[in-house]
XYZ file of C-alpha atoms in Angstrom:
714
model
C -23.649 19.478 22.066
C -22.998 18.397 25.739
C -19.318 18.349 25.232
C -19.257 21.961 23.926
C -21.325 22.905 27.110
C -18.857 21.330 29.311
C -15.852 22.948 27.323
C -17.437 26.443 27.751
C -17.890 25.917 31.589
C -14.446 24.504 31.863
C -12.937 27.570 30.251
C -15.330 30.072 31.686
C -16.183 30.957 28.157
C -19.624 31.600 26.417
C -19.687 30.187 22.987
C -21.884 31.745 20.132
C -23.391 28.479 18.589
C -25.102 28.373 15.158
C -27.445 25.498 14.815
C -28.511 24.306 11.411
C -30.013 20.921 9.903
C -29.302 19.022 6.858
C -26.911 21.364 5.435
C -24.532 19.201 3.147
C -25.943 16.169 4.362
C -25.819 14.385 0.951
C -22.063 15.082 0.658
C -21.533 13.630 4.183
C -23.150 10.664 3.034
C -21.381 10.387 -0.023
C -18.073 10.893 1.954
C -19.237 7.700 4.019
C -19.770 5.809 1.012
C -16.255 6.788 -0.510
C -14.293 6.262 2.513
C -16.002 2.956 3.913
C -17.207 4.239 7.248
C -19.105 2.068 9.631
C -22.208 4.501 9.301
C -23.639 7.837 8.443
C -22.267 11.039 10.585
C -25.976 12.480 9.675
C -29.428 11.516 10.009
C -30.752 10.303 6.658
C -34.360 11.107 7.015
C -35.992 14.589 7.487
C -38.065 13.853 10.609
C -34.869 12.613 12.345
C -32.904 15.413 11.527
C -35.979 17.728 12.619
C -35.795 16.272 15.968
C -31.997 15.913 16.466
C -32.187 19.978 15.585
C -34.923 20.349 18.735
C -32.735 18.160 20.809
C -29.551 20.038 20.201
C -31.695 23.285 20.580
C -33.082 22.232 24.213
C -29.192 21.267 25.230
C -28.136 24.628 24.207
C -31.370 26.749 25.792
C -30.437 24.686 29.202
C -26.932 26.123 29.231
C -27.127 29.896 28.484
C -24.056 30.628 30.612
C -21.913 28.337 28.232
C -24.024 28.847 24.784
C -25.375 31.730 23.012
C -27.674 29.930 20.619
C -28.116 31.151 17.006
C -31.012 29.264 15.445
C -30.994 28.945 11.726
C -33.868 27.690 10.193
C -36.979 28.681 7.528
C -39.069 25.830 8.854
C -42.056 27.613 10.936
C -42.506 24.460 13.006
C -38.931 24.115 14.312
C -39.072 28.254 14.855
C -41.799 27.832 17.150
C -40.576 24.683 19.020
C -37.229 26.641 19.958
C -39.505 29.480 21.061
C -41.625 27.127 23.191
C -38.174 25.388 24.584
C -36.706 28.881 25.473
C -39.734 29.999 27.268
C -39.775 26.614 29.402
C -36.091 27.037 30.149
C -36.604 30.782 30.943
C -33.980 32.047 28.532
C -34.352 35.212 26.591
C -30.739 35.632 25.156
C -30.770 33.976 22.083
C -31.548 34.762 18.284
C -32.576 33.315 15.046
C -31.039 33.592 11.671
C -32.362 33.630 8.299
C -30.780 33.580 4.807
C -30.924 36.932 2.834
C -34.094 36.404 0.458
C -35.533 33.898 2.125
C -38.264 33.356 5.001
C -39.091 36.928 4.931
C -42.681 36.619 5.699
C -42.114 34.134 8.473
C -39.614 36.318 10.054
C -41.484 39.512 9.613
C -44.132 38.280 12.084
C -41.469 36.802 14.263
C -39.389 40.168 14.461
C -42.018 43.062 14.220
C -44.840 41.515 15.977
C -43.244 39.265 18.481
C -39.891 41.304 18.798
C -37.479 38.333 18.640
C -34.066 38.965 17.071
C -33.227 37.393 13.637
C -29.634 38.055 12.097
C -29.678 37.838 8.213
C -26.724 36.395 6.572
C -25.775 36.509 3.223
C -22.880 35.486 1.107
C -20.433 38.354 0.024
C -18.329 38.385 -2.950
C -18.729 38.281 -7.062
C -20.897 36.536 -8.994
C -18.143 33.739 -10.287
C -17.627 33.232 -6.454
C -21.111 32.884 -5.376
C -22.969 31.092 -8.237
C -22.051 27.639 -6.858
C -23.155 28.522 -3.253
C -26.519 30.120 -4.250
C -27.268 26.814 -6.443
C -26.546 24.824 -3.377
C -28.926 26.872 -1.297
C -31.553 26.586 -4.105
C -31.217 22.922 -4.353
C -31.683 22.402 -0.493
C -34.341 24.837 -0.038
C -36.327 23.664 -2.986
C -36.123 19.856 -2.284
C -39.454 18.048 -1.985
C -39.041 17.367 1.735
C -38.129 21.063 2.541
C -40.412 23.031 4.593
C -39.982 25.987 2.296
C -41.293 24.052 -0.627
C -44.243 22.334 1.238
C -45.351 25.726 2.627
C -45.950 27.206 -0.842
C -47.944 24.307 -1.963
C -51.722 24.967 -1.504
C -52.260 21.281 -1.908
C -50.546 20.335 1.353
C -52.983 20.526 4.450
C -51.884 22.546 7.290
C -52.272 19.448 9.660
C -49.408 17.549 7.550
C -47.013 20.489 7.929
C -47.638 20.634 11.877
C -47.027 17.328 12.512
C -44.257 16.671 15.202
C -40.977 14.972 13.929
C -41.615 12.369 16.893
C -44.854 11.269 15.268
C -43.541 11.025 11.861
C -40.555 8.877 13.272
C -43.254 6.310 14.528
C -41.473 5.175 17.502
C -38.155 5.134 15.439
C -39.296 2.901 12.284
C -38.901 5.747 10.055
C -35.766 7.036 11.565
C -33.533 5.509 8.776
C -33.817 5.767 5.081
C -33.508 2.245 3.944
C -33.115 2.990 0.464
C -29.650 4.475 1.285
C -27.244 1.658 1.688
C -24.964 1.809 4.466
C -21.234 1.948 3.243
C -20.470 -1.697 3.696
C -23.432 -2.544 1.715
C -22.929 -0.039 -1.159
C -22.401 -2.715 -3.673
C -25.556 -4.859 -2.549
C -25.310 -8.742 -2.492
C -22.373 -8.974 -5.154
C -19.711 -8.105 -2.395
C -19.118 -5.999 0.776
C -17.393 -2.549 0.592
C -13.808 -2.427 2.074
C -13.607 -0.917 5.563
C -12.021 2.434 5.919
C -11.070 5.055 8.670
C -12.377 8.422 9.547
C -9.296 10.403 10.211
C -11.518 13.001 11.828
C -12.902 10.836 14.646
C -10.048 10.710 17.388
C -11.261 7.294 18.678
C -10.869 5.755 15.131
C -7.427 7.586 14.434
C -6.073 6.559 17.947
C -7.321 3.038 17.294
C -4.881 2.739 14.177
C -2.244 4.663 15.526
C -2.113 2.655 18.900
C -2.237 -0.785 16.947
C 0.615 0.176 14.582
C 2.655 1.076 17.440
C 2.523 -2.422 18.832
C 4.240 -3.514 15.504
C 7.733 -2.910 15.736
C 10.408 -3.117 13.045
C 12.400 -5.130 11.912
C 9.375 -7.039 10.824
C 10.092 -9.955 8.666
C 12.766 -11.885 6.499
C 11.474 -12.144 3.328
C 12.429 -15.009 0.883
C 11.185 -16.894 -1.987
C 7.808 -18.674 -1.167
C 6.106 -21.654 -2.779
C 6.172 -25.706 -2.792
C 9.592 -27.005 -3.525
C 11.558 -23.839 -2.895
C 14.290 -23.556 -0.604
C 15.604 -20.028 0.410
C 19.228 -19.389 -0.203
C 21.964 -16.440 -0.465
C 22.657 -13.486 1.600
C 19.650 -11.800 3.609
C 19.842 -8.154 2.632
C 18.737 -5.479 4.733
C 15.479 -3.160 3.960
C 15.800 0.438 5.085
C 13.087 2.661 5.688
C 13.445 5.540 2.917
C 12.137 8.261 5.536
C 15.603 8.089 6.845
C 17.587 5.663 5.335
C 18.722 3.922 8.583
C 15.677 2.391 10.273
C 15.899 -1.307 9.624
C 12.428 -2.709 8.415
C 13.204 -6.152 7.726
C 15.697 -8.248 5.426
C 15.008 -10.045 1.982
C 16.822 -13.216 0.392
C 16.236 -12.589 -3.454
C 15.537 -15.382 -5.737
C 17.702 -16.022 -8.722
C 17.047 -17.228 -12.371
C 17.094 -20.942 -11.297
C 14.625 -20.418 -8.687
C 12.601 -18.801 -11.195
C 12.715 -21.659 -13.587
C 11.699 -24.164 -10.830
C 8.916 -22.059 -9.808
C 7.234 -22.069 -13.107
C 7.653 -25.701 -13.653
C 6.281 -26.366 -10.205
C 3.449 -23.913 -10.780
C 2.537 -25.762 -14.033
C 1.656 -29.184 -11.948
C -0.158 -26.813 -9.401
C -2.341 -25.608 -12.288
C -3.729 -28.835 -13.177
C -5.451 -28.996 -9.858
C -6.363 -25.674 -9.166
C -7.900 -24.996 -12.540
C -10.220 -27.788 -12.129
C -11.439 -26.821 -8.325
C -14.956 -25.405 -8.549
C -14.997 -21.605 -9.081
C -17.134 -21.064 -5.793
C -13.850 -22.792 -3.888
C -11.557 -20.323 -5.689
C -13.509 -17.454 -4.800
C -14.183 -18.479 -1.214
C -10.124 -18.417 -0.595
C -10.064 -14.957 -2.525
C -12.690 -13.573 -0.260
C -10.595 -14.965 2.817
C -7.753 -13.121 1.619
C -9.746 -9.798 1.723
C -10.877 -10.599 5.061
C -7.448 -11.353 6.473
C -6.004 -8.095 5.074
C -8.652 -6.259 6.994
C -7.685 -8.493 10.154
C -4.187 -7.425 9.769
C -4.583 -3.916 8.980
C -2.573 -2.280 11.610
C 0.647 -4.686 11.003
C 0.190 -4.013 7.003
C -0.076 -0.277 7.709
C 3.150 -0.147 9.601
C 4.857 -1.970 6.876
C 3.611 0.170 4.115
C 4.572 3.412 6.039
C 8.111 2.337 6.678
C 8.860 0.162 3.404
C 7.092 2.269 0.983
C 6.937 5.554 2.627
C 3.054 5.464 2.878
C 1.159 8.248 4.806
C -1.928 6.869 6.748
C -4.420 7.866 4.483
C -2.477 6.499 1.616
C -1.911 3.249 3.387
C -5.651 2.827 4.405
C -6.689 3.653 0.564
C -4.248 0.884 -0.690
C -5.278 -1.546 1.810
C -9.187 -0.835 0.984
C -8.029 -1.160 -2.959
C -6.395 -4.650 -2.211
C -9.476 -5.861 -0.246
C -11.797 -4.563 -2.996
C -9.914 -6.343 -5.804
C -10.033 -9.672 -3.869
C -13.836 -9.188 -3.344
C -14.383 -7.813 -6.765
C -12.700 -10.467 -8.870
C -14.183 -13.167 -6.714
C -17.779 -11.990 -7.183
C -16.956 -11.613 -10.950
C -15.695 -14.855 -11.415
C -18.660 -16.629 -9.863
C -20.682 -15.110 -12.970
C -18.179 -15.864 -15.512
C -16.666 -19.259 -14.719
C -18.206 -22.447 -13.578
C -20.754 -24.215 -15.886
C -20.652 -21.735 -18.419
C -23.440 -19.845 -20.604
C -25.581 -21.684 -23.023
C -25.751 -20.163 -26.629
C -28.789 -19.985 -29.005
C -28.562 -22.775 -31.759
C -30.830 -25.596 -33.501
C -32.735 -27.871 -31.333
C -31.205 -31.214 -30.525
C -27.942 -29.603 -29.670
C -26.426 -28.152 -26.826
C -23.759 -25.222 -27.118
C -22.003 -24.107 -24.121
C -19.634 -21.137 -23.993
C -17.102 -21.147 -20.938
C -13.855 -19.464 -19.720
C -10.851 -21.659 -17.978
C -7.493 -20.918 -17.080
C -4.649 -20.364 -19.343
C -1.826 -21.945 -17.131
C 0.979 -20.220 -15.497
C 0.532 -16.502 -15.160
C 3.705 -14.096 -14.243
C 2.735 -11.134 -12.303
C 5.318 -8.230 -12.064
C 4.223 -5.185 -9.881
C 5.506 -2.088 -8.887
C 6.756 -0.352 -5.721
C 4.173 2.558 -5.567
C 1.350 0.185 -4.933
C 2.977 -2.777 -3.456
C -0.177 -4.146 -2.023
C -2.909 -3.099 -4.047
C -1.394 -3.934 -7.368
C 0.343 -6.900 -6.435
C -2.820 -8.438 -4.947
C -4.956 -7.182 -7.685
C -2.899 -9.007 -10.460
C -2.570 -12.013 -8.374
C -6.146 -12.388 -7.437
C -7.198 -11.898 -10.970
C -4.879 -14.565 -12.344
C -6.012 -17.067 -9.642
C -9.672 -16.328 -9.972
C -9.159 -17.053 -13.619
C -7.975 -20.658 -12.893
C -4.109 -19.759 -13.450
C -1.349 -20.627 -11.253
C 0.576 -17.567 -10.335
C 4.434 -16.781 -10.194
C 4.713 -13.234 -8.745
C 7.689 -11.033 -8.472
C 7.385 -7.928 -6.628
C 9.178 -4.679 -6.767
C 12.638 -5.155 -5.566
C 12.084 -2.180 -3.201
C 9.135 -3.494 -1.691
C 9.672 -7.100 -0.840
C 8.354 -7.123 2.657
C 4.801 -6.028 2.150
C 4.711 -8.719 -0.733
C 5.764 -11.481 1.564
C 3.477 -10.706 4.374
C 0.701 -10.504 1.791
C 1.780 -13.897 0.278
C 1.571 -15.460 3.797
C -1.945 -14.608 4.467
C -2.863 -15.926 0.956
C -1.528 -19.536 1.963
C -3.495 -19.090 5.397
C -6.668 -18.115 3.357
C -6.141 -21.381 1.434
C -4.323 -20.689 -1.754
C -2.229 -23.855 -2.315
C 1.532 -23.252 -2.074
C 1.987 -25.007 -5.604
C -0.500 -22.588 -6.838
C 1.234 -19.410 -5.851
C 4.908 -18.596 -5.733
C 6.598 -15.530 -4.799
C 9.942 -14.406 -5.993
C 11.426 -11.370 -4.357
C 14.116 -10.584 -6.829
C 16.025 -8.193 -9.109
C 16.138 -7.782 -12.859
C 17.358 -10.924 -13.575
C 14.479 -12.924 -11.964
C 11.938 -10.801 -14.225
C 13.949 -11.613 -17.272
C 13.991 -15.381 -16.374
C 10.411 -15.567 -15.800
C 9.444 -13.232 -19.041
C 11.559 -15.648 -21.121
C 10.378 -19.250 -19.769
C 8.653 -20.961 -22.453
C 5.711 -22.018 -20.436
C 4.689 -19.076 -19.240
C 0.881 -18.587 -20.290
C 0.556 -14.855 -19.826
C 2.177 -11.805 -18.195
C 0.634 -9.130 -16.187
C 2.818 -5.990 -15.612
C 2.662 -2.692 -14.145
C 5.502 -0.100 -14.321
C 7.373 2.047 -16.872
C 6.628 2.003 -20.633
C 10.285 1.350 -21.546
C 10.031 -1.746 -19.447
C 6.866 -3.113 -20.972
C 8.412 -2.540 -24.284
C 11.345 -4.717 -23.298
C 8.694 -7.513 -21.957
C 6.583 -7.449 -25.344
C 9.582 -7.994 -27.372
C 10.621 -11.163 -25.157
C 7.553 -12.651 -25.166
C 6.992 -12.061 -29.136
C 10.287 -13.687 -29.578
C 9.318 -16.754 -27.831
C 8.704 -19.955 -29.894
C 5.319 -21.381 -28.719
C 1.952 -20.029 -28.075
C 1.302 -16.383 -28.604
C 0.408 -15.243 -24.973
C -1.197 -12.117 -23.514
C 0.606 -9.177 -21.961
C -1.660 -7.376 -19.624
C 0.318 -3.876 -19.222
C -0.466 -0.797 -17.338
C 2.434 1.827 -17.879
C 2.810 5.745 -17.255
C 1.630 8.884 -18.486
C 2.014 12.531 -18.735
C -1.312 13.067 -17.078
C -2.980 16.545 -17.623
C -5.719 18.572 -16.231
C -7.575 21.484 -18.346
C -8.921 24.256 -16.076
C -11.176 27.035 -17.692
C -12.201 30.307 -16.190
C -15.502 28.831 -15.260
C -14.060 26.423 -12.679
C -14.447 27.004 -9.115
C -10.936 28.035 -7.841
C -11.171 26.619 -4.319
C -12.354 23.248 -5.745
C -9.596 23.182 -8.104
C -6.952 24.027 -5.799
C -8.084 20.961 -3.514
C -8.352 18.752 -6.365
C -4.984 19.643 -7.622
C -2.953 19.196 -4.426
C -4.266 15.893 -3.889
C -3.784 15.071 -7.637
C -0.378 16.339 -7.811
C 1.326 15.551 -4.220
C -0.620 13.045 -2.884
C 1.696 9.773 -2.422
C 4.730 12.137 -2.964
C 3.304 12.329 -6.656
C 4.189 8.494 -7.005
C 0.972 7.365 -8.543
C 0.355 6.407 -12.292
C -2.584 8.646 -12.290
C -0.790 11.691 -10.625
C -1.433 15.114 -12.236
C 1.829 15.945 -14.209
C 0.662 19.000 -16.641
C -1.938 21.512 -15.508
C -3.492 23.654 -18.388
C -5.039 26.710 -16.802
C -6.884 29.471 -18.878
C -4.764 32.622 -18.565
C -7.663 34.887 -17.626
C -7.591 32.860 -14.107
C -4.150 31.678 -13.952
C -2.412 34.471 -11.867
C -5.216 33.955 -9.047
C -5.211 30.251 -9.142
C -1.392 29.899 -8.947
C -1.260 32.182 -6.005
C -3.796 29.782 -4.398
C -1.771 26.627 -5.590
C 1.471 28.090 -3.769
C -0.408 28.853 -0.615
C -2.071 25.524 -0.417
C 1.467 23.734 -1.132
C 3.006 25.567 1.584
C 0.696 24.172 4.109
C 1.556 20.453 3.193
C 3.328 18.643 5.784
C 6.410 16.319 5.282
C 7.408 14.019 7.911
C 7.261 10.508 9.644
C 4.495 8.882 7.308
C 3.334 7.020 10.496
C 2.213 10.381 12.077
C -1.313 11.578 11.399
C -0.122 15.104 10.864
C 2.023 13.925 7.884
C 0.739 14.788 4.354
C 3.522 13.740 2.153
C 5.952 11.062 2.718
C 9.466 10.221 1.062
C 9.906 9.189 -2.280
C 10.797 5.347 -2.574
C 14.673 5.669 -2.779
C 17.694 7.727 -3.307
C 17.652 7.070 -6.931
C 14.307 8.349 -7.622
C 14.994 11.248 -5.548
C 18.186 12.171 -7.517
C 16.187 11.685 -10.671
C 13.292 14.190 -9.858
C 15.644 16.836 -8.577
C 17.879 16.576 -11.666
C 14.608 17.197 -13.553
C 13.951 20.335 -11.413
C 17.548 21.752 -11.889
C 17.082 21.316 -15.702
C 13.805 23.158 -15.656
C 15.167 26.000 -13.781
C 17.344 26.637 -16.779
C 14.792 27.497 -19.149
C 11.384 27.475 -17.083
C 9.939 29.253 -14.097
C 10.369 27.952 -10.782
C 7.144 29.125 -8.977
C 7.474 27.147 -5.848
C 9.813 24.556 -4.049
C 8.832 23.387 -0.595
C 11.130 22.301 2.122
C 12.302 18.946 3.180
C 12.688 17.560 6.805
C 15.578 18.524 9.160
C 17.094 16.371 12.245
C 16.567 12.722 12.169
C 14.865 12.457 9.078
C 17.374 14.677 7.029
C 18.983 11.553 5.389
C 15.990 10.307 3.884
C 14.896 10.468 0.167
C 12.724 13.449 0.504
C 11.501 15.531 -2.488
C 9.113 18.531 -1.399
C 6.594 19.496 -3.674
C 7.525 21.809 -6.598
C 5.476 23.845 -9.035
C 7.019 24.707 -12.301
C 5.501 27.049 -14.782
C 6.404 26.356 -18.303
C 6.314 28.687 -21.413
C 4.748 25.902 -23.519
C 3.743 22.401 -22.770
C 6.122 20.826 -25.201
C 8.993 21.600 -22.502
C 7.925 18.851 -20.627
C 9.046 15.715 -22.605
C 8.741 12.785 -20.180
C 6.992 11.529 -17.104
C 8.406 12.765 -13.842
C 7.500 10.231 -11.242
C 7.336 12.500 -8.201
C 5.719 15.654 -6.568
C 6.443 18.080 -9.482
C 3.629 20.040 -11.070
C 3.918 21.647 -14.388
C 1.564 24.356 -15.261
C 1.139 26.117 -18.448
C -1.361 29.151 -19.664
C -3.636 28.778 -22.487
C -5.986 31.394 -24.161
C -9.635 30.855 -24.267
C -9.716 30.175 -27.874
C -6.831 27.612 -27.838
C -8.727 24.651 -26.468
C -8.509 22.791 -29.577
C -4.699 23.414 -29.449
C -4.551 22.123 -25.867
C -6.294 18.977 -26.837
C -3.982 18.212 -29.838
C -0.938 18.781 -27.617
C -2.111 16.110 -25.040
C -3.188 13.925 -27.759
C 0.257 14.255 -29.326
C 2.131 12.878 -26.230
C 1.044 9.414 -27.220
C -0.346 8.691 -23.680
C -3.735 8.000 -22.605
C -4.313 7.209 -18.785
C -5.933 9.921 -16.770
C -7.270 13.275 -17.559
C -8.891 15.975 -15.584
C -11.411 18.703 -16.832
C -12.624 21.523 -14.290
C -15.471 23.457 -16.037
C -19.012 24.334 -15.448
C -19.715 24.058 -19.130
C -21.255 20.931 -20.393
C -20.320 21.426 -24.068
C -16.544 21.973 -22.897
C -16.565 18.820 -21.117
C -18.316 17.020 -24.063
C -15.716 18.322 -26.381
C -12.645 17.130 -24.220
C -14.042 13.858 -23.461
C -15.039 12.998 -27.353
C -11.513 14.445 -28.637
C -9.035 12.558 -26.099
C -8.870 8.466 -25.986
C -8.002 8.534 -22.375
C -8.762 5.620 -19.931
C -9.779 7.583 -17.200
C -11.437 11.143 -17.602
C -12.262 12.854 -14.144
C -14.727 15.923 -14.149
C -14.492 18.618 -11.661
C -12.933 16.271 -9.150
C -9.253 14.959 -8.510
C -7.646 12.630 -10.686
C -6.526 9.850 -8.697
C -7.972 7.178 -6.258
C -9.709 5.007 -8.850
C -12.195 2.848 -6.810
C -12.669 -1.005 -7.968
C -15.432 -2.056 -9.708
C -16.543 1.783 -9.820
C -13.913 3.489 -11.608
C -12.146 0.491 -13.605
C -8.480 1.756 -13.906
C -6.063 1.707 -16.997
C -5.106 3.810 -20.022
C -4.434 3.264 -23.838
C -1.384 4.267 -26.226
C 1.715 4.326 -24.470
C -0.152 3.936 -21.215
C -1.119 0.391 -21.535
C -2.846 -2.512 -23.082
C -6.142 -2.832 -21.160
C -8.532 -4.122 -20.111
C -8.882 -2.073 -17.048
C -8.075 -3.256 -13.703
C -10.948 -3.388 -11.416
C -13.402 -3.617 -14.585
C -15.722 -6.367 -15.966
C -13.430 -7.498 -18.778
C -10.228 -7.817 -16.679
C -10.722 -11.361 -15.817
C -11.538 -12.478 -19.324
C -7.923 -11.383 -20.277
C -6.450 -13.716 -18.015
C -8.855 -16.806 -19.334
C -9.090 -18.856 -22.479
C -12.474 -19.181 -24.237
C -14.037 -22.719 -24.796
C -16.820 -23.820 -26.463
C -18.313 -27.379 -26.088
C -20.838 -28.517 -28.719
C -23.044 -31.541 -27.787
C -25.394 -33.524 -30.256
C -28.071 -34.203 -27.743
C -29.893 -36.068 -30.457
C -27.611 -38.627 -30.790
C -28.724 -40.535 -27.971
C -31.562 -41.822 -30.166
C -33.793 -39.048 -30.485
C -34.660 -35.283 -29.706
C -36.712 -36.069 -26.495
C -37.126 -32.181 -25.902
C -38.581 -31.712 -29.413
C -40.801 -34.736 -29.054
C -42.254 -33.355 -25.725
C -42.829 -29.934 -27.170
C -46.232 -28.591 -27.125
C -48.080 -25.908 -28.965
C -50.432 -25.107 -26.162
């Protein structure tokens, strides 16, 4: 508030400032939890909020030359306190405010008897636009702690209502609601939440960008890593997709012989690693998460240049990788170790336990070159396996940097092998007879090939943990809030340049609201900024490479022939003109069947449906065979239930965006053509990387059943 006063005086302006308290505070707390902020931007107790209101009011009233105070409150105590503060400051030029339909009796005396001005504010618009706002106001003012609720309760003594906030705070002992965990403590004793960045805070934002600026390209010379491997071959340059010319680093690719050697060496490392106590393995993986946060700025710069990640997407990816490490470490502590005693007859001990399988191959994609890469690896390692990892050929540098941090954290070099390479390396790993399992994220077509190769091998039948693509849909009916739908569609379809497995591809809109919503979507898309992903002002970065760009634009050209192109954005010019850019596109389809495949980029397809055709829509979605993510925007519970019950989709998001699944909160993965399960970041994931074993011991064989003899019927 003091900064606002100084700004008014510096510019010779008098600002009209409306002071409210507690509005949307619960949303702010939720955002803090979701984004991993250090603390909350709001007070978490009612007395602290009330006192802060009065402190701000006093500051405003002491600066009548810079601030015209507008005090919005339905609390009689706060109102009286403002009047007293104004009288002490000798200020008469200010006003009160109240919501239409509320506080009428209170302000009748204030206005008619005492002559203070009161402005009445009210929402203006149709019922469908105002319903959400009115419900919000009712919830806030109907809360148990609200003065409006208390004043109507005859059982509450007047003395209690008139207690000053300072008294209720009890010298600060009640200033914090300790039942609300801080963001870092969101998951209790099991693990620490990953740290995020509040991009609305200039200090935090500048700390990140200045740290990134100190990391200059080229960064590193990536090569195969692991005990017994010697890099060979030419160093291939890696260029930034934003312009095609900025050299990010170099990479020496592995070959099929290196792949064979890595698997054989990893088999030896497995014998020692699988026998290490689970707590030691967990401590190493936890340390990887800590090192990721400690090296945030360097990793962010590589993600931005090598993978085209915007700042918000880069931070989200680092956080997801950290969460994977900490979550799997916590889960392994419970699952592995001594095992679980099973019920059975006296004189016998039956213990059920998990143990590692052997050498696990992890093949990760370029769209999440850190989070998915490390998620697969950390799960396999925590289950007691050795790992040979092949990152996507487009993003070897971030994988190499992460691998070095893993060794620094204590992962042995004969337990984890990194093999940057092309298709021949993946083929060699998949076909190796000693491979005990394989984790893969990528296209459905590639997953089919891998599955066939694994099935053709002679030897143990090994698991394939695959997460593949999907024609992800969102259904929007006429009851949905258009503004919320617009925000969620923009994020779901265009965040990360549409290069997310969970990205929205097909939007079903009830025809009654389609025209209005499409106008909003087009307007919102025009506001999205394409540019250097290292800049805070950039919303959308480049797609991964020229091949991806050409495939997406070819699809758009095909759609123009038979469908309606509603919107096509503009790509950057100047020094970025040669980058692999695809601007947001919105295409209206005459029927859903016109979209026959997943288009991995910022292209949103929209189709209208009639109110009575919801069953037809659900059948169309089911008919694609995919089952990764689904969005539903509706304020009718029966509609939501119908959709959820009908469709076997891995992740269903109701009245929110369809991206950004959080580890341990929204385990991610689909079914059908979208993957094998189990879900990444979920309680069943580690078990797929492990073997089950039961050890049965006849304890009576030692000469008798001592526990039975000692048993008493007391």
